[in-house]
């Protein structure tokens, strides 16, 4: 996937981190993509908000145009990168908007650095433990992603994230893009994303919104009960909700940003 905006880079400990930084206005918005994705998955949000907000979208290390060192990829490592980048580019208390794994990164970022953000939005992020009924499937996916068949395993796994009425062209573009990620990114980042340590129950120290896709395994009540004070909104789309229904997602996001501004 491509996005025709200037790419900027900052180098942290020898690793180049790519990002976009467009628009102006307060509060700034920081967009964090999901597992095996990149900043372009926020295209419609950047276009929708850069006219009135400073909008920054990162490529996490191992993703997009950022460097892809041969290492394990963890939520803690992503948090450190994003916190460092915010300080480096002078991004003052943004509203953090994370999709899927990006929401787990945002959750851990505000818990470790509660003063870094003024709000958090998680788009269909895996913030509840895997149900026991999913454990065997998850173990098979992890094993497959470590195997020589990892590309096909990734394709099959990503294909389960859509509904029957999802746009076929968008579906194929997403599957192709995510299946092209480095193998070590695939399995290490996914395993750590669902680690219980990264989705511990309890309050979130900033105003927070969870946007739940219709394909989510956990109910809105389960999510809300796990994180006291978290606002949960149901959304009529599959996992890639910000891409499937960008106007509706932007409207919801805009209301939340207005509430915390």
Short mmCIF file of C-alpha atoms in Angstrom, two decimals:
data_model
loop_
_atom_site.label_atom_id
_atom_site.label_comp_id
_atom_site.label_asym_id
_atom_site.label_seq_id
_atom_site.Cartn_x
_atom_site.Cartn_y
_atom_site.Cartn_z
CA UNK A 1 0.00 0.00 0.00
CA UNK A 2 1.28 3.49 -0.81
CA UNK A 3 0.39 6.91 0.48
CA UNK A 4 1.44 10.03 -1.37
CA UNK A 5 2.61 12.23 1.48
CA UNK A 6 6.20 13.15 2.39
CA UNK A 7 7.91 10.54 4.51
CA UNK A 8 10.07 11.74 7.38
CA UNK A 9 12.52 9.66 9.37
CA UNK A 10 14.21 9.76 12.73
CA UNK A 11 16.97 7.36 13.74
CA UNK A 12 16.85 5.72 17.16
CA UNK A 13 19.83 3.58 18.14
CA UNK A 14 20.67 2.99 14.49
CA UNK A 15 17.10 2.10 13.47
CA UNK A 16 15.33 4.45 11.07
CA UNK A 17 11.70 5.09 12.01
CA UNK A 18 9.48 6.46 9.24
CA UNK A 19 6.42 8.61 9.83
CA UNK A 20 4.16 11.25 8.32
CA UNK A 21 3.60 14.59 9.97
CA UNK A 22 0.95 16.74 8.32
CA UNK A 23 -1.53 19.44 9.18
CA UNK A 24 -1.73 21.68 12.21
CA UNK A 25 -4.05 22.31 15.10
CA UNK A 26 -4.70 21.14 18.63
CA UNK A 27 -5.02 18.49 19.90
CA UNK A 28 -2.57 16.60 17.70
CA UNK A 29 -3.47 13.06 16.66
CA UNK A 30 -1.04 10.14 16.65
CA UNK A 31 -2.06 7.12 14.56
CA UNK A 32 -0.52 3.71 15.29
CA UNK A 33 -1.19 0.91 12.80
CA UNK A 34 -1.77 -2.74 13.53
CA UNK A 35 0.14 -5.98 13.16
CA UNK A 36 1.92 -6.29 9.78
CA UNK A 37 0.30 -3.06 8.56
CA UNK A 38 1.72 0.44 7.98
CA UNK A 39 0.81 4.12 8.17
CA UNK A 40 -1.22 4.00 4.94
CA UNK A 41 -3.96 2.08 6.75
CA UNK A 42 -4.83 5.50 8.22
CA UNK A 43 -5.05 7.26 4.85
CA UNK A 44 -8.67 8.34 5.23
CA UNK A 45 -8.12 9.58 8.76
CA UNK A 46 -5.07 11.64 7.79
CA UNK A 47 -6.97 13.20 4.92
CA UNK A 48 -9.99 13.79 7.14
CA UNK A 49 -8.24 15.44 10.08
CA UNK A 50 -5.10 17.17 8.79
CA UNK A 51 -7.09 20.27 7.90
CA UNK A 52 -7.71 21.04 11.57
CA UNK A 53 -5.24 18.91 13.56
CA UNK A 54 -1.58 18.05 13.48
CA UNK A 55 -1.69 14.42 12.36
CA UNK A 56 1.21 12.01 12.75
CA UNK A 57 1.18 8.40 11.50
CA UNK A 58 4.09 6.12 12.29
CA UNK A 59 5.55 3.07 10.62
CA UNK A 60 6.53 0.87 13.55
CA UNK A 61 9.95 -0.74 13.33
CA UNK A 62 9.70 -3.83 11.16
CA UNK A 63 6.84 -2.29 9.18
CA UNK A 64 6.34 -0.02 6.18
CA UNK A 65 9.30 2.21 5.40
CA UNK A 66 10.92 1.81 8.81
CA UNK A 67 13.98 -0.39 9.23
CA UNK A 68 13.38 -4.08 9.82
CA UNK A 69 16.20 -5.40 12.02
CA UNK A 70 16.38 -9.14 12.66
CA UNK A 71 15.09 -9.11 16.22
CA UNK A 72 12.10 -10.07 18.30
CA UNK A 73 9.31 -7.48 18.12
CA UNK A 74 7.49 -6.69 21.35
CA UNK A 75 4.83 -4.31 22.60
CA UNK A 76 7.33 -2.85 25.07
CA UNK A 77 9.78 -2.20 22.25
CA UNK A 78 7.14 -0.49 20.13
CA UNK A 79 6.08 1.62 23.13
CA UNK A 80 9.66 2.76 23.67
CA UNK A 81 9.99 3.73 20.01
CA UNK A 82 6.73 5.67 19.92
CA UNK A 83 7.40 7.49 23.22
CA UNK A 84 10.87 8.41 21.97
CA UNK A 85 9.49 9.65 18.65
CA UNK A 86 6.85 11.82 20.36
CA UNK A 87 9.57 13.52 22.37
CA UNK A 88 11.89 13.78 19.39
CA UNK A 89 9.39 15.56 17.13
CA UNK A 90 7.72 17.62 19.84
CA UNK A 91 4.34 15.91 19.68
CA UNK A 92 2.65 17.38 22.74
CA UNK A 93 -0.02 15.25 24.42
CA UNK A 94 -1.69 13.82 21.33
CA UNK A 95 -4.84 11.76 21.18
CA UNK A 96 -3.44 8.31 20.40
CA UNK A 97 -5.45 6.32 17.88
CA UNK A 98 -4.41 2.68 17.52
CA UNK A 99 -5.85 -0.05 15.34
CA UNK A 100 -5.64 -3.68 16.47
CA UNK A 101 -2.07 -4.19 17.80
CA UNK A 102 -1.68 -0.41 17.63
CA UNK A 103 -4.35 -0.08 20.31
CA UNK A 104 -2.46 -2.49 22.57
CA UNK A 105 0.63 -0.35 22.02
CA UNK A 106 -1.39 2.75 22.89
CA UNK A 107 -2.80 1.10 26.01
CA UNK A 108 0.66 0.23 27.29
CA UNK A 109 2.04 3.62 26.27
CA UNK A 110 -0.48 5.57 28.36
CA UNK A 111 -0.06 3.20 31.29
CA UNK A 112 3.71 3.63 31.31
CA UNK A 113 3.69 7.30 30.36
CA UNK A 114 0.30 8.74 31.42
CA UNK A 115 1.42 12.31 30.78
CA UNK A 116 2.30 11.67 27.13
CA UNK A 117 -1.29 11.66 25.82
CA UNK A 118 -4.62 13.32 26.47
CA UNK A 119 -6.74 10.45 25.19
CA UNK A 120 -6.70 6.96 23.67
CA UNK A 121 -8.81 5.38 20.95
CA UNK A 122 -8.49 1.64 20.32
CA UNK A 123 -9.94 0.35 17.07
CA UNK A 124 -10.96 -3.30 17.52
CA UNK A 125 -7.84 -4.12 19.51
CA UNK A 126 -7.29 -7.56 21.12
CA UNK A 127 -7.49 -6.33 24.72
CA UNK A 128 -9.22 -9.36 26.24
CA UNK A 129 -7.66 -12.79 26.79
CA UNK A 130 -8.12 -15.34 24.03
CA UNK A 131 -11.15 -17.54 24.75
CA UNK A 132 -10.29 -21.13 25.57
CA UNK A 133 -12.12 -22.17 22.42
CA UNK A 134 -9.61 -20.16 20.35
CA UNK A 135 -6.47 -21.48 22.03
CA UNK A 136 -5.88 -24.45 19.73
CA UNK A 137 -6.41 -22.25 16.66
CA UNK A 138 -4.05 -19.59 18.02
CA UNK A 139 -1.36 -22.17 18.75
CA UNK A 140 -1.68 -23.49 15.20
CA UNK A 141 -1.35 -19.97 13.78
CA UNK A 142 1.76 -19.25 15.86
CA UNK A 143 3.33 -22.54 14.80
CA UNK A 144 2.47 -21.87 11.17
CA UNK A 145 3.97 -18.39 11.25
CA UNK A 146 7.24 -19.92 12.43
CA UNK A 147 7.21 -22.47 9.60
CA UNK A 148 8.30 -22.24 5.94
CA UNK A 149 4.59 -21.90 5.07
CA UNK A 150 4.29 -18.64 6.99
CA UNK A 151 3.10 -16.55 4.02
CA UNK A 152 0.11 -18.78 3.34
CA UNK A 153 -0.61 -19.05 7.06
CA UNK A 154 -0.63 -15.26 7.32
CA UNK A 155 -2.91 -14.96 4.30
CA UNK A 156 -5.39 -17.44 5.75
CA UNK A 157 -5.27 -15.78 9.17
CA UNK A 158 -5.87 -12.28 7.82
CA UNK A 159 -8.72 -13.53 5.63
CA UNK A 160 -10.68 -14.44 8.79
CA UNK A 161 -10.75 -10.77 9.81
CA UNK A 162 -13.38 -9.83 7.19
CA UNK A 163 -17.11 -10.24 6.75
CA UNK A 164 -18.84 -11.68 3.72
CA UNK A 165 -19.88 -8.15 2.66
CA UNK A 166 -16.38 -6.67 2.95
CA UNK A 167 -15.14 -5.02 -0.23
CA UNK A 168 -13.25 -7.72 -2.20
CA UNK A 169 -10.62 -5.35 -3.60
CA UNK A 170 -9.86 -3.85 -0.19
CA UNK A 171 -9.77 -7.32 1.32
CA UNK A 172 -7.24 -8.54 -1.23
CA UNK A 173 -5.06 -5.45 -0.91
CA UNK A 174 -4.89 -5.84 2.86
CA UNK A 175 -4.14 -9.57 2.70
CA UNK A 176 -1.38 -9.06 0.12
CA UNK A 177 0.19 -6.22 2.10
CA UNK A 178 0.16 -7.95 5.46
CA UNK A 179 1.44 -11.26 4.08
CA UNK A 180 4.52 -9.43 2.78
CA UNK A 181 5.76 -8.58 6.29
CA UNK A 182 9.02 -10.17 7.53
CA UNK A 183 8.47 -13.58 9.11
CA UNK A 184 10.05 -12.65 12.43
CA UNK A 185 7.81 -9.61 12.72
CA UNK A 186 4.79 -11.82 12.12
CA UNK A 187 5.20 -14.37 14.85
CA UNK A 188 7.04 -12.43 17.56
CA UNK A 189 4.79 -9.36 17.40
CA UNK A 190 1.60 -11.40 17.32
CA UNK A 191 2.61 -13.60 20.24
CA UNK A 192 3.51 -10.59 22.37
CA UNK A 193 0.37 -8.67 21.44
CA UNK A 194 -1.85 -11.31 23.05
CA UNK A 195 0.42 -11.80 26.08
CA UNK A 196 -1.62 -11.38 29.29
CA UNK A 197 0.96 -8.90 30.60
CA UNK A 198 0.11 -6.47 27.80
CA UNK A 199 -3.66 -6.57 28.29
CA UNK A 200 -3.91 -6.44 32.07
CA UNK A 201 -7.34 -5.47 33.36
CA UNK A 202 -7.85 -2.21 35.22
CA UNK A 203 -8.51 1.48 34.66
CA UNK A 204 -6.86 3.41 31.84
CA UNK A 205 -5.24 6.65 33.08
CA UNK A 206 -6.56 8.87 30.26
CA UNK A 207 -10.00 9.21 28.65
CA UNK A 208 -10.37 6.20 26.39
CA UNK A 209 -12.67 4.89 23.68
CA UNK A 210 -12.88 1.37 22.27
CA UNK A 211 -14.46 0.95 18.84
CA UNK A 212 -15.68 -2.64 18.55
CA UNK A 213 -16.07 -4.23 15.13
CA UNK A 214 -18.93 -6.64 14.54
CA UNK A 215 -16.43 -9.48 14.04
CA UNK A 216 -14.85 -9.13 17.50
CA UNK A 217 -14.89 -12.20 19.73
CA UNK A 218 -15.34 -10.30 23.00
CA UNK A 219 -18.61 -8.50 23.66
CA UNK A 220 -18.87 -4.79 24.39
CA UNK A 221 -19.86 -5.60 27.98
CA UNK A 222 -16.81 -7.85 28.46
CA UNK A 223 -14.47 -5.15 27.19
CA UNK A 224 -16.06 -2.41 29.28
CA UNK A 225 -16.00 -4.53 32.43
CA UNK A 226 -12.30 -5.30 32.01
CA UNK A 227 -11.32 -1.62 31.80
CA UNK A 228 -13.42 0.50 34.18
CA UNK A 229 -14.23 3.89 32.69
CA UNK A 230 -13.59 2.78 29.11
CA UNK A 231 -16.24 3.94 26.65
CA UNK A 232 -17.16 1.22 24.13
CA UNK A 233 -18.88 1.94 20.83
CA UNK A 234 -20.27 -0.74 18.54
CA UNK A 235 -19.32 -0.33 14.87
CA UNK A 236 -20.95 -2.05 11.90
CA UNK A 237 -17.85 -3.20 10.02
CA UNK A 238 -15.18 -5.88 10.12
CA UNK A 239 -11.79 -5.64 11.82
CA UNK A 240 -10.41 -2.99 9.42
CA UNK A 241 -13.21 -0.65 10.40
CA UNK A 242 -11.39 2.62 9.72
CA UNK A 243 -10.84 1.53 6.11
CA UNK A 244 -14.18 -0.15 5.44
CA UNK A 245 -16.29 2.75 6.71
CA UNK A 246 -13.94 5.73 6.98
CA UNK A 247 -16.59 8.46 7.13
CA UNK A 248 -18.45 6.82 10.00
CA UNK A 249 -15.20 6.09 11.83
CA UNK A 250 -13.99 9.67 11.36
CA UNK A 251 -17.25 11.02 12.73
CA UNK A 252 -16.92 8.86 15.84
CA UNK A 253 -13.27 9.81 16.25
CA UNK A 254 -14.05 13.50 15.78
CA UNK A 255 -16.64 13.44 18.56
CA UNK A 256 -14.18 11.81 20.95
CA UNK A 257 -11.41 14.28 20.08
CA UNK A 258 -13.83 17.13 20.71
CA UNK A 259 -14.68 15.68 24.12
CA UNK A 260 -11.06 15.50 25.28
CA UNK A 261 -9.75 18.68 23.61
#
